[in-house]
Amino acid sequence: MNRCKWPSLENNPIYVEYHDNEWGVPSYDDRHLFKMLILESFHCGLSWLIILKKREAFKLAFDDFDPKKIMEYNEDKINELLSNKDIVRNKSKILAAISNAKAFLKVKKEFGSFKNYIWSFTNDKIIFGDGINFQTTNALSDQVSKDLKKRGFKFMGSVTTYSYLEAIGVMNNHMKECFRFHKSK
Ligand SMILES: [Zn+2]
């Protein structure tokens, strides 16, 4: 089976599983969209494989990615997270998760769902790449990142936003030789 030629993909079953079944599959579920946004904000500066391996620990530490709970985190909870060896212990990113939970719920209130908001940038369309040329940012990620920042989201620069949009299937960038190329389901 031909897959995207990502570094360390083939020798990590957890990564293969993610590539084959999750990456680029369009998500319309707010909890999943929030979970991926939090994981991507922690991804910033690290490899995705590191985040993937810690995903279950993140889920446990961050109340199953419930934004209502996360937005209420106090100093005690922040200290507890900072002493949790199984997640990424970065205070700015932990504080960003709290800001992002608040911003997420605000967007949800304004648009009815975060899904409505994030898919509005492409008029509900999936943007398929050509499978040959790859970027780390584009006009879409610049635009979404700018809007996210305006709404109070943190650690969602254009590179992270690009990665997020790929993860949730707004952009689909499997390589041409990959068996998932131009497949969204
Ligand atoms: Zn692929």
Coordinates of N, CA and C and ligand atoms in Angstrom, one line a residue:
M1 N 0.8 -1.2 0.0 CA 0.0 0.0 0.0 C 0.9 1.3 0.0
N2 N 0.7 2.1 -1.0 CA 1.5 3.4 -1.0 C 0.8 4.4 -0.2
R3 N 1.7 5.0 0.7 CA 1.2 6.1 1.5 C 2.0 7.4 1.3
C4 N 1.5 8.5 1.9 CA 2.3 9.7 1.9 C 3.7 9.4 2.5
K5 N 4.7 10.0 1.9 CA 6.1 9.8 2.4 C 6.4 10.7 3.5
W6 N 5.7 10.5 4.6 CA 6.0 11.4 5.8 C 7.2 10.7 6.6
P7 N 8.1 11.5 7.1 CA 9.1 10.9 7.9 C 8.5 10.1 9.1
S8 N 9.1 8.9 9.4 CA 8.7 8.0 10.4 C 7.3 7.6 10.4
L9 N 6.6 7.6 9.3 CA 5.2 7.2 9.2 C 5.2 5.6 9.3
E10 N 5.9 5.0 8.3 CA 5.7 3.5 8.2 C 6.1 2.7 9.4
N11 N 7.0 3.2 10.2 CA 7.4 2.4 11.3 C 6.7 2.7 12.6
N12 N 5.6 3.5 12.5 CA 4.8 3.8 13.7 C 3.3 3.5 13.4
P13 N 2.8 2.3 13.9 CA 1.4 1.9 13.6 C 0.4 3.0 14.0
I14 N 0.7 3.7 15.1 CA -0.2 4.8 15.5 C -0.3 5.9 14.5
Y15 N 0.8 6.2 13.8 CA 0.9 7.2 12.8 C 0.2 6.7 11.5
V16 N 0.4 5.5 11.2 CA -0.2 4.9 10.0 C -1.8 4.9 10.1
E17 N -2.2 4.5 11.3 CA -3.6 4.5 11.7 C -4.2 5.9 11.5
Y18 N -3.5 6.9 12.0 CA -4.0 8.3 11.9 C -4.0 8.7 10.4
H19 N -2.9 8.4 9.7 CA -2.9 8.8 8.3 C -4.0 8.2 7.5
D20 N -4.2 6.9 7.7 CA -5.1 6.1 6.9 C -6.6 6.5 7.2
N21 N -6.9 6.8 8.5 CA -8.3 6.9 8.9 C -8.8 8.2 9.3
E22 N -7.8 9.1 9.7 CA -8.3 10.4 10.2 C -7.8 11.6 9.5
W23 N -6.6 11.7 9.0 CA -6.0 12.9 8.4 C -6.7 13.2 7.1
G24 N -7.3 14.4 7.0 CA -7.9 14.8 5.8 C -9.4 14.3 5.7
V25 N -9.9 13.6 6.7 CA -11.3 13.2 6.6 C -12.1 14.4 7.2
P26 N -13.0 14.9 6.4 CA -13.7 16.1 6.8 C -14.5 15.9 8.2
S27 N -14.3 16.8 9.1 CA -14.9 16.7 10.4 C -16.0 17.8 10.5
Y28 N -17.2 17.4 11.0 CA -18.3 18.4 11.2 C -18.7 18.3 12.6
D29 N -17.9 17.7 13.5 CA -18.3 17.5 14.9 C -17.5 18.5 15.7
D30 N -18.3 19.4 16.4 CA -17.6 20.4 17.2 C -16.6 19.9 18.2
R31 N -16.9 18.8 18.9 CA -16.0 18.3 19.9 C -14.7 17.8 19.3
H32 N -14.8 17.2 18.1 CA -13.6 16.8 17.4 C -12.8 18.0 16.9
L33 N -13.5 19.0 16.4 CA -12.9 20.2 15.9 C -12.1 20.9 17.0
F34 N -12.7 20.9 18.2 CA -12.1 21.5 19.3 C -10.8 20.7 19.7
K35 N -11.0 19.4 19.9 CA -9.9 18.5 20.2 C -8.7 18.7 19.3
M36 N -9.0 18.7 18.0 CA -7.9 18.9 17.1 C -7.2 20.3 17.2
L37 N -8.0 21.3 17.4 CA -7.5 22.6 17.6 C -6.5 22.7 18.8
I38 N -6.9 22.1 19.9 CA -6.1 22.0 21.1 C -4.8 21.2 20.8
L39 N -5.0 20.1 20.2 CA -3.8 19.3 19.9 C -2.8 20.0 18.9
E40 N -3.4 20.7 17.9 CA -2.6 21.4 17.0 C -1.9 22.6 17.6
S41 N -2.5 23.2 18.6 CA -1.9 24.3 19.3 C -0.7 23.8 20.1
F42 N -0.8 22.6 20.6 CA 0.4 22.0 21.3 C 1.4 21.5 20.3
H43 N 1.0 21.2 19.1 CA 1.9 20.6 18.1 C 2.9 21.7 17.7
C44 N 2.5 22.9 17.7 CA 3.3 24.1 17.3 C 4.8 23.9 17.8
G45 N 5.7 23.7 16.9 CA 7.1 23.6 17.3 C 7.6 22.1 17.6
L46 N 6.6 21.2 17.6 CA 7.0 19.8 17.9 C 6.5 18.9 16.7
S47 N 6.9 17.6 16.7 CA 6.4 16.8 15.6 C 5.0 16.3 16.0
W48 N 4.2 16.0 14.9 CA 2.9 15.5 15.1 C 2.9 14.1 15.8
L49 N 3.9 13.4 15.5 CA 4.0 12.0 16.1 C 4.1 12.1 17.7
I50 N 4.8 13.1 18.2 CA 4.9 13.3 19.6 C 3.5 13.5 20.2
I51 N 2.7 14.4 19.5 CA 1.4 14.8 20.0 C 0.5 13.5 19.9
L52 N 0.6 12.8 18.8 CA -0.2 11.6 18.6 C 0.0 10.6 19.7
K53 N 1.2 10.4 20.1 CA 1.6 9.4 21.2 C 1.0 9.9 22.5
K54 N 0.9 11.2 22.7 CA 0.4 11.7 23.9 C -1.1 12.0 23.9
R55 N -1.8 11.7 22.8 CA -3.2 12.1 22.7 C -4.1 11.6 23.8
E56 N -3.9 10.3 24.2 CA -4.8 9.8 25.2 C -4.5 10.5 26.6
A57 N -3.2 10.8 26.8 CA -2.9 11.5 28.0 C -3.5 12.9 28.0
F58 N -3.5 13.5 26.9 CA -4.1 14.9 26.8 C -5.6 14.8 27.1
K59 N -6.2 13.7 26.5 CA -7.6 13.6 26.7 C -8.0 13.4 28.2
L60 N -7.2 12.7 28.9 CA -7.4 12.5 30.3 C -7.2 13.8 31.1
A61 N -6.0 14.4 30.8 CA -5.6 15.6 31.5 C -6.6 16.8 31.2
F62 N -7.1 16.9 30.0 CA -8.0 18.0 29.6 C -9.5 17.6 29.6
D63 N -9.9 16.9 30.6 CA -11.3 16.6 30.7 C -12.0 16.2 29.4
D64 N -11.4 15.3 28.7 CA -12.0 14.8 27.4 C -12.3 16.0 26.5
F65 N -11.5 17.0 26.5 CA -11.5 18.1 25.6 C -12.9 18.8 25.7
D66 N -13.4 19.0 26.9 CA -14.6 19.7 27.1 C -14.3 21.2 27.3
P67 N -14.7 22.0 26.3 CA -14.3 23.5 26.4 C -14.9 24.2 27.6
K68 N -16.1 23.8 28.0 CA -16.7 24.4 29.2 C -15.9 24.2 30.4
K69 N -15.3 23.0 30.5 CA -14.5 22.7 31.7 C -13.2 23.4 31.6
I70 N -12.6 23.3 30.4 CA -11.2 23.9 30.2 C -11.2 25.4 30.5
M71 N -12.3 26.1 30.0 CA -12.3 27.6 30.2 C -12.3 28.0 31.7
E72 N -12.7 27.0 32.6 CA -12.7 27.4 34.0 C -11.4 27.0 34.7
Y73 N -10.4 26.5 34.1 CA -9.2 26.0 34.8 C -8.6 27.1 35.6
N74 N -8.3 26.8 36.8 CA -7.7 27.7 37.8 C -6.2 27.4 38.0
E75 N -5.6 28.2 38.8 CA -4.2 28.0 39.1 C -3.8 26.6 39.5
D76 N -4.6 26.0 40.4 CA -4.3 24.6 40.8 C -4.3 23.7 39.7
K77 N -5.3 23.8 38.8 CA -5.4 22.9 37.6 C -4.2 23.1 36.7
I78 N -3.8 24.4 36.5 CA -2.7 24.7 35.7 C -1.4 24.1 36.2
N79 N -1.2 24.1 37.5 CA -0.1 23.5 38.2 C -0.1 22.0 38.1
E80 N -1.3 21.4 38.2 CA -1.4 20.0 38.0 C -1.0 19.6 36.6
L81 N -1.4 20.4 35.6 CA -1.1 20.1 34.2 C 0.4 20.3 34.0
L82 N 1.0 21.3 34.6 CA 2.5 21.5 34.5 C 3.3 20.4 35.1
S83 N 2.7 19.6 36.0 CA 3.5 18.5 36.6 C 3.1 17.2 35.9
N84 N 2.3 17.2 34.9 CA 1.9 16.0 34.2 C 2.9 15.6 33.1
K85 N 3.7 14.6 33.4 CA 4.8 14.2 32.5 C 4.3 13.7 31.2
D86 N 3.1 13.2 31.1 CA 2.6 12.6 29.9 C 2.1 13.5 28.8
I87 N 1.9 14.8 29.2 CA 1.5 15.8 28.2 C 2.6 16.7 27.8
V88 N 2.4 17.7 27.0 CA 3.4 18.7 26.7 C 3.3 19.8 27.8
R89 N 4.4 19.9 28.6 CA 4.3 20.8 29.8 C 4.9 22.2 29.4
N90 N 4.0 23.0 28.8 CA 4.4 24.3 28.4 C 3.4 25.3 28.9
K91 N 3.8 26.1 29.8 CA 2.8 27.0 30.4 C 2.0 27.9 29.4
S92 N 2.7 28.5 28.4 CA 2.1 29.3 27.5 C 1.0 28.5 26.7
K93 N 1.3 27.3 26.3 CA 0.4 26.5 25.6 C -0.8 26.1 26.4
I94 N -0.5 25.8 27.7 CA -1.6 25.4 28.6 C -2.6 26.6 28.8
L95 N -2.0 27.8 29.0 CA -2.8 29.0 29.1 C -3.6 29.3 27.8
A96 N -2.9 29.0 26.7 CA -3.5 29.1 25.3 C -4.8 28.2 25.2
A97 N -4.7 27.0 25.8 CA -5.8 26.1 25.7 C -7.0 26.7 26.4
I98 N -6.8 27.4 27.5 CA -7.9 28.0 28.3 C -8.5 29.2 27.4
S99 N -7.6 30.0 26.9 CA -8.1 31.1 26.0 C -8.8 30.5 24.8
N100 N -8.3 29.4 24.2 CA -8.9 28.8 23.0 C -10.3 28.2 23.4
A101 N -10.4 27.7 24.6 CA -11.7 27.1 25.0 C -12.8 28.3 25.0
K102 N -12.4 29.4 25.6 CA -13.3 30.6 25.7 C -13.6 31.1 24.3
A103 N -12.6 31.2 23.4 CA -12.8 31.7 22.1 C -13.7 30.8 21.3
F104 N -13.5 29.5 21.5 CA -14.2 28.5 20.8 C -15.7 28.6 21.1
L105 N -16.0 28.7 22.4 CA -17.4 28.8 22.8 C -18.1 30.1 22.4
K106 N -17.3 31.1 22.3 CA -17.8 32.4 21.7 C -18.2 32.3 20.3
V107 N -17.3 31.6 19.5 CA -17.6 31.4 18.1 C -18.8 30.5 17.9
K108 N -18.9 29.5 18.7 CA -20.0 28.6 18.7 C -21.3 29.3 18.9
K109 N -21.3 30.2 19.9 CA -22.5 31.0 20.2 C -22.9 31.9 19.0
E110 N -21.9 32.5 18.4 CA -22.1 33.5 17.3 C -22.6 32.8 16.0
F111 N -22.0 31.6 15.7 CA -22.3 30.9 14.4 C -23.2 29.7 14.6
G112 N -23.6 29.4 15.8 CA -24.5 28.2 16.0 C -23.7 27.0 16.3
S113 N -22.5 26.9 15.6 CA -21.5 25.8 15.8 C -20.2 26.3 15.3
F114 N -19.1 25.7 15.8 CA -17.8 26.0 15.3 C -17.7 25.5 13.9
K115 N -18.3 24.4 13.7 CA -18.4 23.8 12.3 C -18.8 24.8 11.3
N116 N -19.9 25.5 11.6 CA -20.5 26.5 10.6 C -19.4 27.5 10.3
Y117 N -18.7 27.9 11.4 CA -17.7 28.9 11.3 C -16.5 28.5 10.4
I118 N -15.9 27.3 10.8 CA -14.7 26.9 10.1 C -14.9 26.5 8.7
W119 N -16.1 25.9 8.4 CA -16.3 25.5 7.0 C -16.8 26.7 6.1
S120 N -17.1 27.8 6.8 CA -17.6 29.0 6.0 C -16.5 29.6 5.1
F121 N -15.3 29.4 5.5 CA -14.1 30.0 4.8 C -14.0 29.4 3.4
T122 N -14.5 28.1 3.2 CA -14.4 27.5 1.9 C -15.8 27.2 1.3
N123 N -16.8 27.9 1.9 CA -18.2 27.6 1.5 C -18.5 26.1 1.6
D124 N -18.1 25.5 2.6 CA -18.4 24.1 2.9 C -17.7 23.1 1.9
K125 N -16.7 23.7 1.1 CA -16.0 22.8 0.2 C -14.7 22.3 0.7
I126 N -14.3 21.1 0.3 CA -13.0 20.6 0.6 C -12.0 21.1 -0.4
I127 N -10.9 21.6 0.0 CA -9.9 22.0 -1.0 C -8.8 20.9 -1.2
F128 N -8.9 20.3 -2.3 CA -7.9 19.2 -2.6 C -6.6 19.8 -3.2
G129 N -5.5 19.3 -2.7 CA -4.2 19.7 -3.3 C -3.9 18.9 -4.5
D130 N -2.9 19.2 -5.2 CA -2.5 18.5 -6.4 C -1.7 17.2 -6.1
G131 N -1.3 17.1 -4.9 CA -0.6 15.9 -4.4 C 0.9 15.9 -4.8
I132 N 1.3 17.0 -5.4 CA 2.7 17.1 -5.8 C 3.4 18.3 -5.1
N133 N 2.7 19.4 -5.1 CA 3.3 20.6 -4.4 C 2.8 20.8 -3.0
F134 N 3.7 21.0 -2.1 CA 3.2 21.1 -0.7 C 3.7 22.4 -0.1
Q135 N 2.9 23.0 0.7 CA 3.2 24.3 1.3 C 3.1 24.1 2.9
T136 N 3.5 25.2 3.6 CA 3.2 25.2 5.0 C 2.2 26.2 5.4
T137 N 2.0 27.2 4.5 CA 0.9 28.2 4.6 C 0.4 28.4 3.3
N138 N -0.8 29.0 3.2 CA -1.4 29.5 1.9 C -2.3 30.7 2.3
A139 N -3.0 31.2 1.2 CA -3.9 32.4 1.5 C -5.0 32.0 2.4
L140 N -5.5 30.8 2.3 CA -6.6 30.3 3.2 C -6.1 30.2 4.7
S141 N -5.0 29.6 4.9 CA -4.5 29.5 6.3 C -4.2 30.9 6.9
D142 N -3.6 31.8 6.0 CA -3.4 33.2 6.4 C -4.7 33.8 6.9
Q143 N -5.7 33.7 6.1 CA -7.0 34.3 6.4 C -7.6 33.7 7.6
V144 N -7.7 32.4 7.7 CA -8.3 31.8 8.9 C -7.5 32.1 10.2
S145 N -6.2 32.0 10.1 CA -5.3 32.3 11.2 C -5.6 33.8 11.7
K146 N -5.7 34.7 10.8 CA -5.9 36.1 11.1 C -7.2 36.2 11.8
D147 N -8.2 35.6 11.3 CA -9.6 35.6 11.9 C -9.6 35.0 13.3
L148 N -8.9 33.8 13.4 CA -8.8 33.1 14.7 C -8.2 34.0 15.8
K149 N -7.1 34.7 15.4 CA -6.4 35.6 16.3 C -7.3 36.7 16.7
K150 N -8.0 37.3 15.8 CA -8.9 38.4 16.1 C -9.9 37.9 17.1
R151 N -10.3 36.7 17.1 CA -11.3 36.2 18.0 C -10.7 35.6 19.3
G152 N -9.4 35.8 19.5 CA -8.8 35.5 20.8 C -8.1 34.1 20.8
F153 N -8.0 33.4 19.7 CA -7.3 32.2 19.7 C -5.8 32.4 19.8
K154 N -5.1 31.5 20.5 CA -3.7 31.6 20.6 C -3.0 30.4 20.0
F155 N -1.7 30.6 19.7 CA -0.9 29.5 19.1 C -1.5 29.0 17.8
M156 N -2.2 29.8 17.1 CA -2.9 29.4 15.9 C -2.4 30.3 14.7
G157 N -1.0 30.3 14.6 CA -0.4 31.1 13.5 C -0.8 30.4 12.2
S158 N -0.3 30.9 11.1 CA -0.7 30.4 9.8 C -0.2 29.0 9.5
V159 N 1.0 28.6 10.0 CA 1.5 27.3 9.8 C 0.7 26.2 10.6
T160 N 0.4 26.6 11.9 CA -0.4 25.7 12.7 C -1.9 25.6 12.1
T161 N -2.4 26.7 11.7 CA -3.7 26.7 11.1 C -3.8 25.9 9.8
Y162 N -2.7 26.0 9.0 CA -2.7 25.1 7.8 C -2.7 23.6 8.2
S163 N -1.9 23.3 9.2 CA -1.9 21.9 9.7 C -3.3 21.5 10.2
Y164 N -3.9 22.4 10.9 CA -5.2 22.1 11.5 C -6.3 21.9 10.4
L165 N -6.2 22.8 9.4 CA -7.2 22.6 8.3 C -7.0 21.3 7.5
E166 N -5.8 20.9 7.4 CA -5.5 19.5 6.8 C -6.1 18.4 7.7
A167 N -5.8 18.6 9.0 CA -6.2 17.5 10.0 C -7.7 17.3 10.0
I168 N -8.5 18.4 9.9 CA -9.9 18.3 9.9 C -10.6 18.2 8.6
G169 N -9.7 18.1 7.5 CA -10.3 17.8 6.2 C -10.8 18.9 5.4
V170 N -10.6 20.2 5.9 CA -11.0 21.3 5.0 C -10.0 21.4 3.8
M171 N -8.8 21.0 4.1 CA -7.8 20.9 3.0 C -7.4 19.4 3.0
N172 N -7.3 18.8 1.8 CA -6.9 17.4 1.7 C -5.6 17.3 0.9
N173 N -4.5 17.0 1.5 CA -3.2 17.1 0.9 C -2.4 15.8 0.8
H174 N -3.1 14.7 0.6 CA -2.4 13.4 0.4 C -1.5 13.5 -0.8
M175 N -0.4 12.8 -0.8 CA 0.5 12.8 -2.0 C -0.2 12.0 -3.1
K176 N 0.2 12.3 -4.3 CA -0.4 11.7 -5.5 C -0.3 10.2 -5.5
E177 N 0.9 9.7 -5.0 CA 1.1 8.2 -5.0 C 0.4 7.5 -3.8
C178 N -0.2 8.3 -2.9 CA -0.9 7.7 -1.7 C -2.2 7.2 -2.1
F179 N -2.6 6.0 -1.5 CA -3.9 5.4 -1.7 C -5.0 6.3 -1.3
R180 N -4.8 7.3 -0.4 CA -5.8 8.2 0.1 C -5.9 9.4 -0.8
F181 N -5.1 9.6 -1.8 CA -5.1 10.8 -2.7 C -6.5 11.0 -3.2
H182 N -7.0 12.3 -3.0 CA -8.3 12.8 -3.4 C -9.5 11.9 -2.9
K183 N -9.2 11.2 -1.8 CA -10.3 10.5 -1.1 C -10.6 11.3 0.2
S184 N -11.8 11.6 0.4 CA -12.1 12.3 1.6 C -12.9 11.4 2.6
K185 N -13.3 10.2 2.2 CA -14.0 9.4 3.2 C -13.3 8.0 3.3
Ligands
ZN1 ZN -1.6 10.0 2.3

